[in-house]
Amino acid sequence: MLKLDKVEAGYGQARVLFGMSLEARGGEIVSLIGRNGMGKSTTVKSIMGLLKPTGGTITFEEKVVNRLPPNAIARLGIGLVPEGRRLFASLNVEENLVATSRPGGWTVDRVMDLFPRLRERRGQMAGTLSGGEQQMLSIGRALLTNPKLLILDEATEGLAPIIRTEIWRCLHGLKELGQTILVIDKNLSEMATLVDRHNIVDKGCVVWTGTPRELAADAGLSSRYLGV
């Protein structure tokens, strides 16, 4: 469904991605993991058209998307839960959900069934929600674009343990539905039963790919690339 082939990208004269290559097949959940500053979020920006690659190709369902604007890439079926949530603070919960929604299986009521707290806060301004509630709203907003591929960039970062548990429960539910997901996160233990394949990123490229079980069996990989 998604394939990056030797993608190069950066900011001005500073290059961040050095031949980034990875793929996600339909129905898979794959991860990007690695230390901070290794290029994970830059990879997400390149996929979404927020940053134009200077080399390599990005294809989605066999269509090259390198030069498309972000709105066109989103319409192809890629939904993003961005780092930092980036909600419309002056809109209420329901308005945030419908602002970018597209027809499909995900509806406002279905998202609120997934996250009952959003139904309770339906008329509340997004900027007044707790951090965990804002993250639920960000995920719900992405789902309402009815994406073929869902990208989550640090979706559990800085959240209370009980909220993180709820987010992981949601992701397991999406896996059962066959949703294709690219997830960037630091919580290896939570991802162990969720992710089909890890991609370790170091200095702007994928240096190792394998299953969570294979990663857990190789302590050297964790110490060398993940700092744990």
PDB file of C-alpha atoms in Angstrom:
ATOM      1  CA  MET A   1       0.000   0.000   0.000  1.00  0.00           C
ATOM      2  CA  LEU A   2       2.790   2.418   0.957  1.00  0.00           C
ATOM      3  CA  LYS A   3       6.375   2.255  -0.260  1.00  0.00           C
ATOM      4  CA  LEU A   4       9.288   4.604   0.275  1.00  0.00           C
ATOM      5  CA  ASP A   5      12.287   3.930  -1.954  1.00  0.00           C
ATOM      6  CA  LYS A   6      15.567   5.678  -1.085  1.00  0.00           C
ATOM      7  CA  VAL A   7      13.868   8.919  -0.061  1.00  0.00           C
ATOM      8  CA  GLU A   8      16.080  11.955   0.582  1.00  0.00           C
ATOM      9  CA  ALA A   9      14.711  15.002   2.418  1.00  0.00           C
ATOM     10  CA  GLY A  10      15.703  17.784   4.770  1.00  0.00           C
ATOM     11  CA  TYR A  11      15.364  21.414   5.746  1.00  0.00           C
ATOM     12  CA  GLY A  12      17.348  23.912   3.711  1.00  0.00           C
ATOM     13  CA  GLN A  13      20.956  22.757   3.574  1.00  0.00           C
ATOM     14  CA  ALA A  14      20.437  20.259   6.409  1.00  0.00           C
ATOM     15  CA  ARG A  15      19.584  16.827   5.057  1.00  0.00           C
ATOM     16  CA  VAL A  16      17.728  14.520   7.466  1.00  0.00           C
ATOM     17  CA  LEU A  17      16.717  11.497   5.374  1.00  0.00           C
ATOM     18  CA  PHE A  18      19.501   9.550   3.660  1.00  0.00           C
ATOM     19  CA  GLY A  19      17.895   6.862   1.520  1.00  0.00           C
ATOM     20  CA  MET A  20      14.825   6.131   3.646  1.00  0.00           C
ATOM     21  CA  SER A  21      13.146   2.911   2.446  1.00  0.00           C
ATOM     22  CA  LEU A  22      10.184   1.116   4.000  1.00  0.00           C
ATOM     23  CA  GLU A  23       6.838  -0.383   3.086  1.00  0.00           C
ATOM     24  CA  ALA A  24       3.445  -1.148   4.587  1.00  0.00           C
ATOM     25  CA  ARG A  25       1.165  -3.736   3.032  1.00  0.00           C
ATOM     26  CA  GLY A  26      -2.600  -3.587   3.266  1.00  0.00           C
ATOM     27  CA  GLY A  27      -3.841  -4.679   6.700  1.00  0.00           C
ATOM     28  CA  GLU A  28      -0.398  -4.451   8.315  1.00  0.00           C
ATOM     29  CA  ILE A  29       0.647  -2.407  11.309  1.00  0.00           C
ATOM     30  CA  VAL A  30       4.258  -1.311  10.982  1.00  0.00           C
ATOM     31  CA  SER A  31       6.342   0.957  13.164  1.00  0.00           C
ATOM     32  CA  LEU A  32       9.093   3.511  12.874  1.00  0.00           C
ATOM     33  CA  ILE A  33      11.222   3.454  16.024  1.00  0.00           C
ATOM     34  CA  GLY A  34      14.516   5.041  16.964  1.00  0.00           C
ATOM     35  CA  ARG A  35      16.109   7.760  19.034  1.00  0.00           C
ATOM     36  CA  ASN A  36      14.939  11.361  18.786  1.00  0.00           C
ATOM     37  CA  GLY A  37      16.285  13.281  15.800  1.00  0.00           C
ATOM     38  CA  MET A  38      16.825  10.248  13.570  1.00  0.00           C
ATOM     39  CA  GLY A  39      14.227  11.236  10.949  1.00  0.00           C
ATOM     40  CA  LYS A  40      10.943   9.631  11.984  1.00  0.00           C
ATOM     41  CA  SER A  41       8.786  12.769  11.930  1.00  0.00           C
ATOM     42  CA  THR A  42      10.574  13.997   8.809  1.00  0.00           C
ATOM     43  CA  THR A  43       9.548  10.729   7.152  1.00  0.00           C
ATOM     44  CA  VAL A  44       5.924  11.380   8.111  1.00  0.00           C
ATOM     45  CA  LYS A  45       6.083  14.933   6.752  1.00  0.00           C
ATOM     46  CA  SER A  46       7.529  13.614   3.494  1.00  0.00           C
ATOM     47  CA  ILE A  47       4.755  11.026   3.120  1.00  0.00           C
ATOM     48  CA  MET A  48       2.070  13.647   3.729  1.00  0.00           C
ATOM     49  CA  GLY A  49       3.546  16.207   1.334  1.00  0.00           C
ATOM     50  CA  LEU A  50       4.359  18.664   4.118  1.00  0.00           C
ATOM     51  CA  LEU A  51       8.000  18.366   3.097  1.00  0.00           C
ATOM     52  CA  LYS A  52       9.055  17.767  -0.505  1.00  0.00           C
ATOM     53  CA  PRO A  53      11.651  14.996  -0.911  1.00  0.00           C
ATOM     54  CA  THR A  54      14.768  15.881  -2.868  1.00  0.00           C
ATOM     55  CA  GLY A  55      15.332  12.303  -4.023  1.00  0.00           C
ATOM     56  CA  GLY A  56      13.767   8.850  -4.151  1.00  0.00           C
ATOM     57  CA  THR A  57      10.099   7.993  -4.578  1.00  0.00           C
ATOM     58  CA  ILE A  58       7.044   7.615  -2.358  1.00  0.00           C
ATOM     59  CA  THR A  59       4.206   5.541  -3.762  1.00  0.00           C
ATOM     60  CA  PHE A  60       0.754   4.942  -2.313  1.00  0.00           C
ATOM     61  CA  GLU A  61      -1.264   2.175  -3.938  1.00  0.00           C
ATOM     62  CA  GLU A  62       1.263   2.282  -6.798  1.00  0.00           C
ATOM     63  CA  LYS A  63       0.698   6.010  -7.398  1.00  0.00           C
ATOM     64  CA  VAL A  64       3.760   8.268  -7.030  1.00  0.00           C
ATOM     65  CA  VAL A  65       2.835  11.001  -4.549  1.00  0.00           C
ATOM     66  CA  ASN A  66       6.158  12.836  -4.145  1.00  0.00           C
ATOM     67  CA  ARG A  67       5.017  16.079  -5.722  1.00  0.00           C
ATOM     68  CA  LEU A  68       1.370  16.112  -4.687  1.00  0.00           C
ATOM     69  CA  PRO A  69       0.144  18.726  -2.177  1.00  0.00           C
ATOM     70  CA  PRO A  70      -0.969  17.515   1.273  1.00  0.00           C
ATOM     71  CA  ASN A  71      -4.693  17.847   0.543  1.00  0.00           C
ATOM     72  CA  ALA A  72      -4.385  15.636  -2.548  1.00  0.00           C
ATOM     73  CA  ILE A  73      -2.418  13.018  -0.615  1.00  0.00           C
ATOM     74  CA  ALA A  74      -5.042  13.013   2.130  1.00  0.00           C
ATOM     75  CA  ARG A  75      -7.796  12.504  -0.448  1.00  0.00           C
ATOM     76  CA  LEU A  76      -6.007   9.407  -1.744  1.00  0.00           C
ATOM     77  CA  GLY A  77      -6.698   7.828   1.638  1.00  0.00           C
ATOM     78  CA  ILE A  78      -3.940   8.706   4.111  1.00  0.00           C
ATOM     79  CA  GLY A  79      -5.037   9.970   7.526  1.00  0.00           C
ATOM     80  CA  LEU A  80      -2.601  11.607   9.945  1.00  0.00           C
ATOM     81  CA  VAL A  81      -2.651  11.906  13.720  1.00  0.00           C
ATOM     82  CA  PRO A  82       0.126  14.514  13.990  1.00  0.00           C
ATOM     83  CA  GLU A  83       2.600  14.964  16.780  1.00  0.00           C
ATOM     84  CA  GLY A  84       1.218  17.628  19.104  1.00  0.00           C
ATOM     85  CA  ARG A  85      -2.433  16.898  18.082  1.00  0.00           C
ATOM     86  CA  ARG A  86      -2.935  20.239  16.255  1.00  0.00           C
ATOM     87  CA  LEU A  87      -6.656  20.517  16.825  1.00  0.00           C
ATOM     88  CA  PHE A  88      -8.831  23.497  15.953  1.00  0.00           C
ATOM     89  CA  ALA A  89      -8.893  24.945  19.481  1.00  0.00           C
ATOM     90  CA  SER A  90     -11.742  27.396  18.786  1.00  0.00           C
ATOM     91  CA  LEU A  91     -14.049  24.651  17.471  1.00  0.00           C
ATOM     92  CA  ASN A  92     -15.915  22.216  19.681  1.00  0.00           C
ATOM     93  CA  VAL A  93     -15.431  18.454  19.637  1.00  0.00           C
ATOM     94  CA  GLU A  94     -18.091  17.685  17.062  1.00  0.00           C
ATOM     95  CA  GLU A  95     -16.982  20.545  14.792  1.00  0.00           C
ATOM     96  CA  ASN A  96     -13.394  19.236  14.864  1.00  0.00           C
ATOM     97  CA  LEU A  97     -14.618  15.791  13.873  1.00  0.00           C
ATOM     98  CA  VAL A  98     -16.752  16.889  10.932  1.00  0.00           C
ATOM     99  CA  ALA A  99     -14.438  19.638   9.639  1.00  0.00           C
ATOM    100  CA  THR A 100     -12.381  17.250   7.490  1.00  0.00           C
ATOM    101  CA  SER A 101     -14.663  14.191   7.446  1.00  0.00           C
ATOM    102  CA  ARG A 102     -15.279  12.162   4.301  1.00  0.00           C
ATOM    103  CA  PRO A 103     -17.990   9.599   3.544  1.00  0.00           C
ATOM    104  CA  GLY A 104     -17.318   6.025   4.619  1.00  0.00           C
ATOM    105  CA  GLY A 105     -17.690   3.508   7.388  1.00  0.00           C
ATOM    106  CA  TRP A 106     -16.456   5.854  10.117  1.00  0.00           C
ATOM    107  CA  THR A 107     -19.128   8.265  11.344  1.00  0.00           C
ATOM    108  CA  VAL A 108     -19.272  10.703  14.257  1.00  0.00           C
ATOM    109  CA  ASP A 109     -21.369   8.279  16.302  1.00  0.00           C
ATOM    110  CA  ARG A 110     -18.994   5.406  15.589  1.00  0.00           C
ATOM    111  CA  VAL A 111     -15.994   7.473  16.707  1.00  0.00           C
ATOM    112  CA  MET A 112     -17.867   8.414  19.868  1.00  0.00           C
ATOM    113  CA  ASP A 113     -18.612   4.751  20.496  1.00  0.00           C
ATOM    114  CA  LEU A 114     -14.855   4.154  20.252  1.00  0.00           C
ATOM    115  CA  PHE A 115     -14.122   7.075  22.597  1.00  0.00           C
ATOM    116  CA  PRO A 116     -17.156   7.617  24.873  1.00  0.00           C
ATOM    117  CA  ARG A 117     -15.471  10.622  26.490  1.00  0.00           C
ATOM    118  CA  LEU A 118     -15.873  12.514  23.222  1.00  0.00           C
ATOM    119  CA  ARG A 119     -19.639  12.033  23.382  1.00  0.00           C
ATOM    120  CA  GLU A 120     -19.622  13.502  26.885  1.00  0.00           C
ATOM    121  CA  ARG A 121     -17.603  16.501  25.619  1.00  0.00           C
ATOM    122  CA  ARG A 122     -19.431  16.822  22.305  1.00  0.00           C
ATOM    123  CA  GLY A 123     -20.122  20.580  22.627  1.00  0.00           C
ATOM    124  CA  GLN A 124     -16.933  21.496  24.496  1.00  0.00           C
ATOM    125  CA  MET A 125     -14.228  23.602  22.869  1.00  0.00           C
ATOM    126  CA  ALA A 126     -11.236  21.485  21.856  1.00  0.00           C
ATOM    127  CA  GLY A 127      -8.784  23.862  23.489  1.00  0.00           C
ATOM    128  CA  THR A 128     -10.318  23.219  26.917  1.00  0.00           C
ATOM    129  CA  LEU A 129     -10.022  19.410  26.770  1.00  0.00           C
ATOM    130  CA  SER A 130      -7.429  17.476  28.738  1.00  0.00           C
ATOM    131  CA  GLY A 131      -4.366  16.218  26.873  1.00  0.00           C
ATOM    132  CA  GLY A 132      -5.744  12.702  26.700  1.00  0.00           C
ATOM    133  CA  GLU A 133      -9.122  13.869  25.431  1.00  0.00           C
ATOM    134  CA  GLN A 134      -7.415  15.982  22.798  1.00  0.00           C
ATOM    135  CA  GLN A 135      -5.474  12.932  21.631  1.00  0.00           C
ATOM    136  CA  MET A 136      -8.677  10.905  21.359  1.00  0.00           C
ATOM    137  CA  LEU A 137     -10.181  13.739  19.329  1.00  0.00           C
ATOM    138  CA  SER A 138      -7.136  13.852  17.055  1.00  0.00           C
ATOM    139  CA  ILE A 139      -7.427  10.121  16.370  1.00  0.00           C
ATOM    140  CA  GLY A 140     -11.174  10.402  15.840  1.00  0.00           C
ATOM    141  CA  ARG A 141     -10.709  13.284  13.402  1.00  0.00           C
ATOM    142  CA  ALA A 142      -8.241  11.202  11.371  1.00  0.00           C
ATOM    143  CA  LEU A 143     -10.578   8.196  11.345  1.00  0.00           C
ATOM    144  CA  LEU A 144     -13.413  10.360  10.034  1.00  0.00           C
ATOM    145  CA  THR A 145     -11.403  10.966   6.877  1.00  0.00           C
ATOM    146  CA  ASN A 146     -11.998   7.202   6.398  1.00  0.00           C
ATOM    147  CA  PRO A 147      -8.349   6.514   5.582  1.00  0.00           C
ATOM    148  CA  LYS A 148      -6.914   3.436   3.932  1.00  0.00           C
ATOM    149  CA  LEU A 149      -3.668   4.153   5.793  1.00  0.00           C
ATOM    150  CA  LEU A 150      -3.584   5.739   9.241  1.00  0.00           C
ATOM    151  CA  ILE A 151      -0.346   7.354  10.461  1.00  0.00           C
ATOM    152  CA  LEU A 152       0.134   8.048  14.169  1.00  0.00           C
ATOM    153  CA  ASP A 153       3.100  10.219  15.138  1.00  0.00           C
ATOM    154  CA  GLU A 154       3.822   9.840  18.896  1.00  0.00           C
ATOM    155  CA  ALA A 155       0.130   9.403  19.723  1.00  0.00           C
ATOM    156  CA  THR A 156       0.773   8.367  23.351  1.00  0.00           C
ATOM    157  CA  GLU A 157       3.582  10.832  24.131  1.00  0.00           C
ATOM    158  CA  GLY A 158       3.140  12.602  27.476  1.00  0.00           C
ATOM    159  CA  LEU A 159      -0.200  11.014  28.340  1.00  0.00           C
ATOM    160  CA  ALA A 160      -1.227   9.570  31.700  1.00  0.00           C
ATOM    161  CA  PRO A 161      -0.937   5.749  31.902  1.00  0.00           C
ATOM    162  CA  ILE A 162      -4.711   5.229  31.983  1.00  0.00           C
ATOM    163  CA  ILE A 163      -5.132   7.298  28.809  1.00  0.00           C
ATOM    164  CA  ARG A 164      -2.271   5.493  27.071  1.00  0.00           C
ATOM    165  CA  THR A 165      -4.005   2.210  27.859  1.00  0.00           C
ATOM    166  CA  GLU A 166      -7.183   3.493  26.234  1.00  0.00           C
ATOM    167  CA  ILE A 167      -5.281   4.606  23.116  1.00  0.00           C
ATOM    168  CA  TRP A 168      -3.608   1.186  22.796  1.00  0.00           C
ATOM    169  CA  ARG A 169      -6.987  -0.498  23.230  1.00  0.00           C
ATOM    170  CA  CYS A 170      -8.282   1.604  20.361  1.00  0.00           C
ATOM    171  CA  LEU A 171      -5.357   0.612  18.139  1.00  0.00           C
ATOM    172  CA  HIS A 172      -5.868  -3.075  18.857  1.00  0.00           C
ATOM    173  CA  GLY A 173      -9.509  -2.627  17.874  1.00  0.00           C
ATOM    174  CA  LEU A 174      -8.453  -0.995  14.599  1.00  0.00           C
ATOM    175  CA  LYS A 175      -6.091  -3.900  13.947  1.00  0.00           C
ATOM    176  CA  GLU A 176      -8.972  -6.349  14.297  1.00  0.00           C
ATOM    177  CA  LEU A 177     -10.828  -4.311  11.665  1.00  0.00           C
ATOM    178  CA  GLY A 178      -7.914  -4.672   9.248  1.00  0.00           C
ATOM    179  CA  GLN A 179      -6.846  -1.029   9.332  1.00  0.00           C
ATOM    180  CA  THR A 180      -3.388  -0.402   7.865  1.00  0.00           C
ATOM    181  CA  ILE A 181      -1.340   1.680  10.318  1.00  0.00           C
ATOM    182  CA  LEU A 182       2.092   3.269  10.434  1.00  0.00           C
ATOM    183  CA  VAL A 183       2.873   4.065  14.068  1.00  0.00           C
ATOM    184  CA  ILE A 184       5.728   6.079  15.541  1.00  0.00           C
ATOM    185  CA  ASP A 185       6.061   5.474  19.271  1.00  0.00           C
ATOM    186  CA  LYS A 186       8.598   4.693  22.000  1.00  0.00           C
ATOM    187  CA  ASN A 187       6.549   2.135  23.942  1.00  0.00           C
ATOM    188  CA  LEU A 188       7.968  -1.169  22.744  1.00  0.00           C
ATOM    189  CA  SER A 189       6.126  -3.242  25.338  1.00  0.00           C
ATOM    190  CA  GLU A 190       2.714  -1.945  24.219  1.00  0.00           C
ATOM    191  CA  MET A 191       3.626  -2.374  20.551  1.00  0.00           C
ATOM    192  CA  ALA A 192       4.829  -5.964  21.044  1.00  0.00           C
ATOM    193  CA  THR A 193       1.367  -7.450  20.531  1.00  0.00           C
ATOM    194  CA  LEU A 194       0.178  -4.822  18.051  1.00  0.00           C
ATOM    195  CA  VAL A 195       2.874  -4.325  15.430  1.00  0.00           C
ATOM    196  CA  ASP A 196       3.557  -6.805  12.633  1.00  0.00           C
ATOM    197  CA  ARG A 197       6.933  -5.329  11.751  1.00  0.00           C
ATOM    198  CA  HIS A 198       9.320  -2.815  13.297  1.00  0.00           C
ATOM    199  CA  ASN A 199      11.571  -0.495  11.301  1.00  0.00           C
ATOM    200  CA  ILE A 200      14.500   0.929  13.258  1.00  0.00           C
ATOM    201  CA  VAL A 201      15.561   4.356  11.986  1.00  0.00           C
ATOM    202  CA  ASP A 202      19.084   5.651  12.538  1.00  0.00           C
ATOM    203  CA  LYS A 203      20.612   8.737  10.923  1.00  0.00           C
ATOM    204  CA  GLY A 204      17.877   9.108   8.349  1.00  0.00           C
ATOM    205  CA  CYS A 205      17.425   5.567   7.073  1.00  0.00           C
ATOM    206  CA  VAL A 206      16.027   2.202   8.138  1.00  0.00           C
ATOM    207  CA  VAL A 207      18.871   0.080   9.501  1.00  0.00           C
ATOM    208  CA  TRP A 208      16.860  -2.949  10.656  1.00  0.00           C
ATOM    209  CA  THR A 209      13.461  -4.487   9.938  1.00  0.00           C
ATOM    210  CA  GLY A 210      11.890  -7.389  11.793  1.00  0.00           C
ATOM    211  CA  THR A 211       9.140  -8.624  14.090  1.00  0.00           C
ATOM    212  CA  PRO A 212       8.722  -7.545  17.729  1.00  0.00           C
ATOM    213  CA  ARG A 213       9.828 -11.029  18.780  1.00  0.00           C
ATOM    214  CA  GLU A 214      13.018 -10.756  16.747  1.00  0.00           C
ATOM    215  CA  LEU A 215      13.741  -7.339  18.262  1.00  0.00           C
ATOM    216  CA  ALA A 216      13.171  -8.584  21.811  1.00  0.00           C
ATOM    217  CA  ALA A 217      15.571 -11.480  21.187  1.00  0.00           C
ATOM    218  CA  ASP A 218      18.435  -9.178  20.174  1.00  0.00           C
ATOM    219  CA  ALA A 219      19.463  -6.996  23.124  1.00  0.00           C
ATOM    220  CA  GLY A 220      22.273  -5.486  21.070  1.00  0.00           C
ATOM    221  CA  LEU A 221      19.822  -3.805  18.693  1.00  0.00           C
ATOM    222  CA  SER A 222      18.010  -2.066  21.526  1.00  0.00           C
ATOM    223  CA  SER A 223      21.164  -0.840  23.192  1.00  0.00           C
ATOM    224  CA  ARG A 224      22.704   0.342  19.939  1.00  0.00           C
ATOM    225  CA  TYR A 225      19.770   2.067  18.277  1.00  0.00           C
ATOM    226  CA  LEU A 226      17.061   2.639  20.881  1.00  0.00           C
ATOM    227  CA  GLY A 227      19.013   3.586  23.967  1.00  0.00           C
ATOM    228  CA  VAL A 228      17.275   1.077  26.227  1.00  0.00           C
TER     229      VAL A 228
END
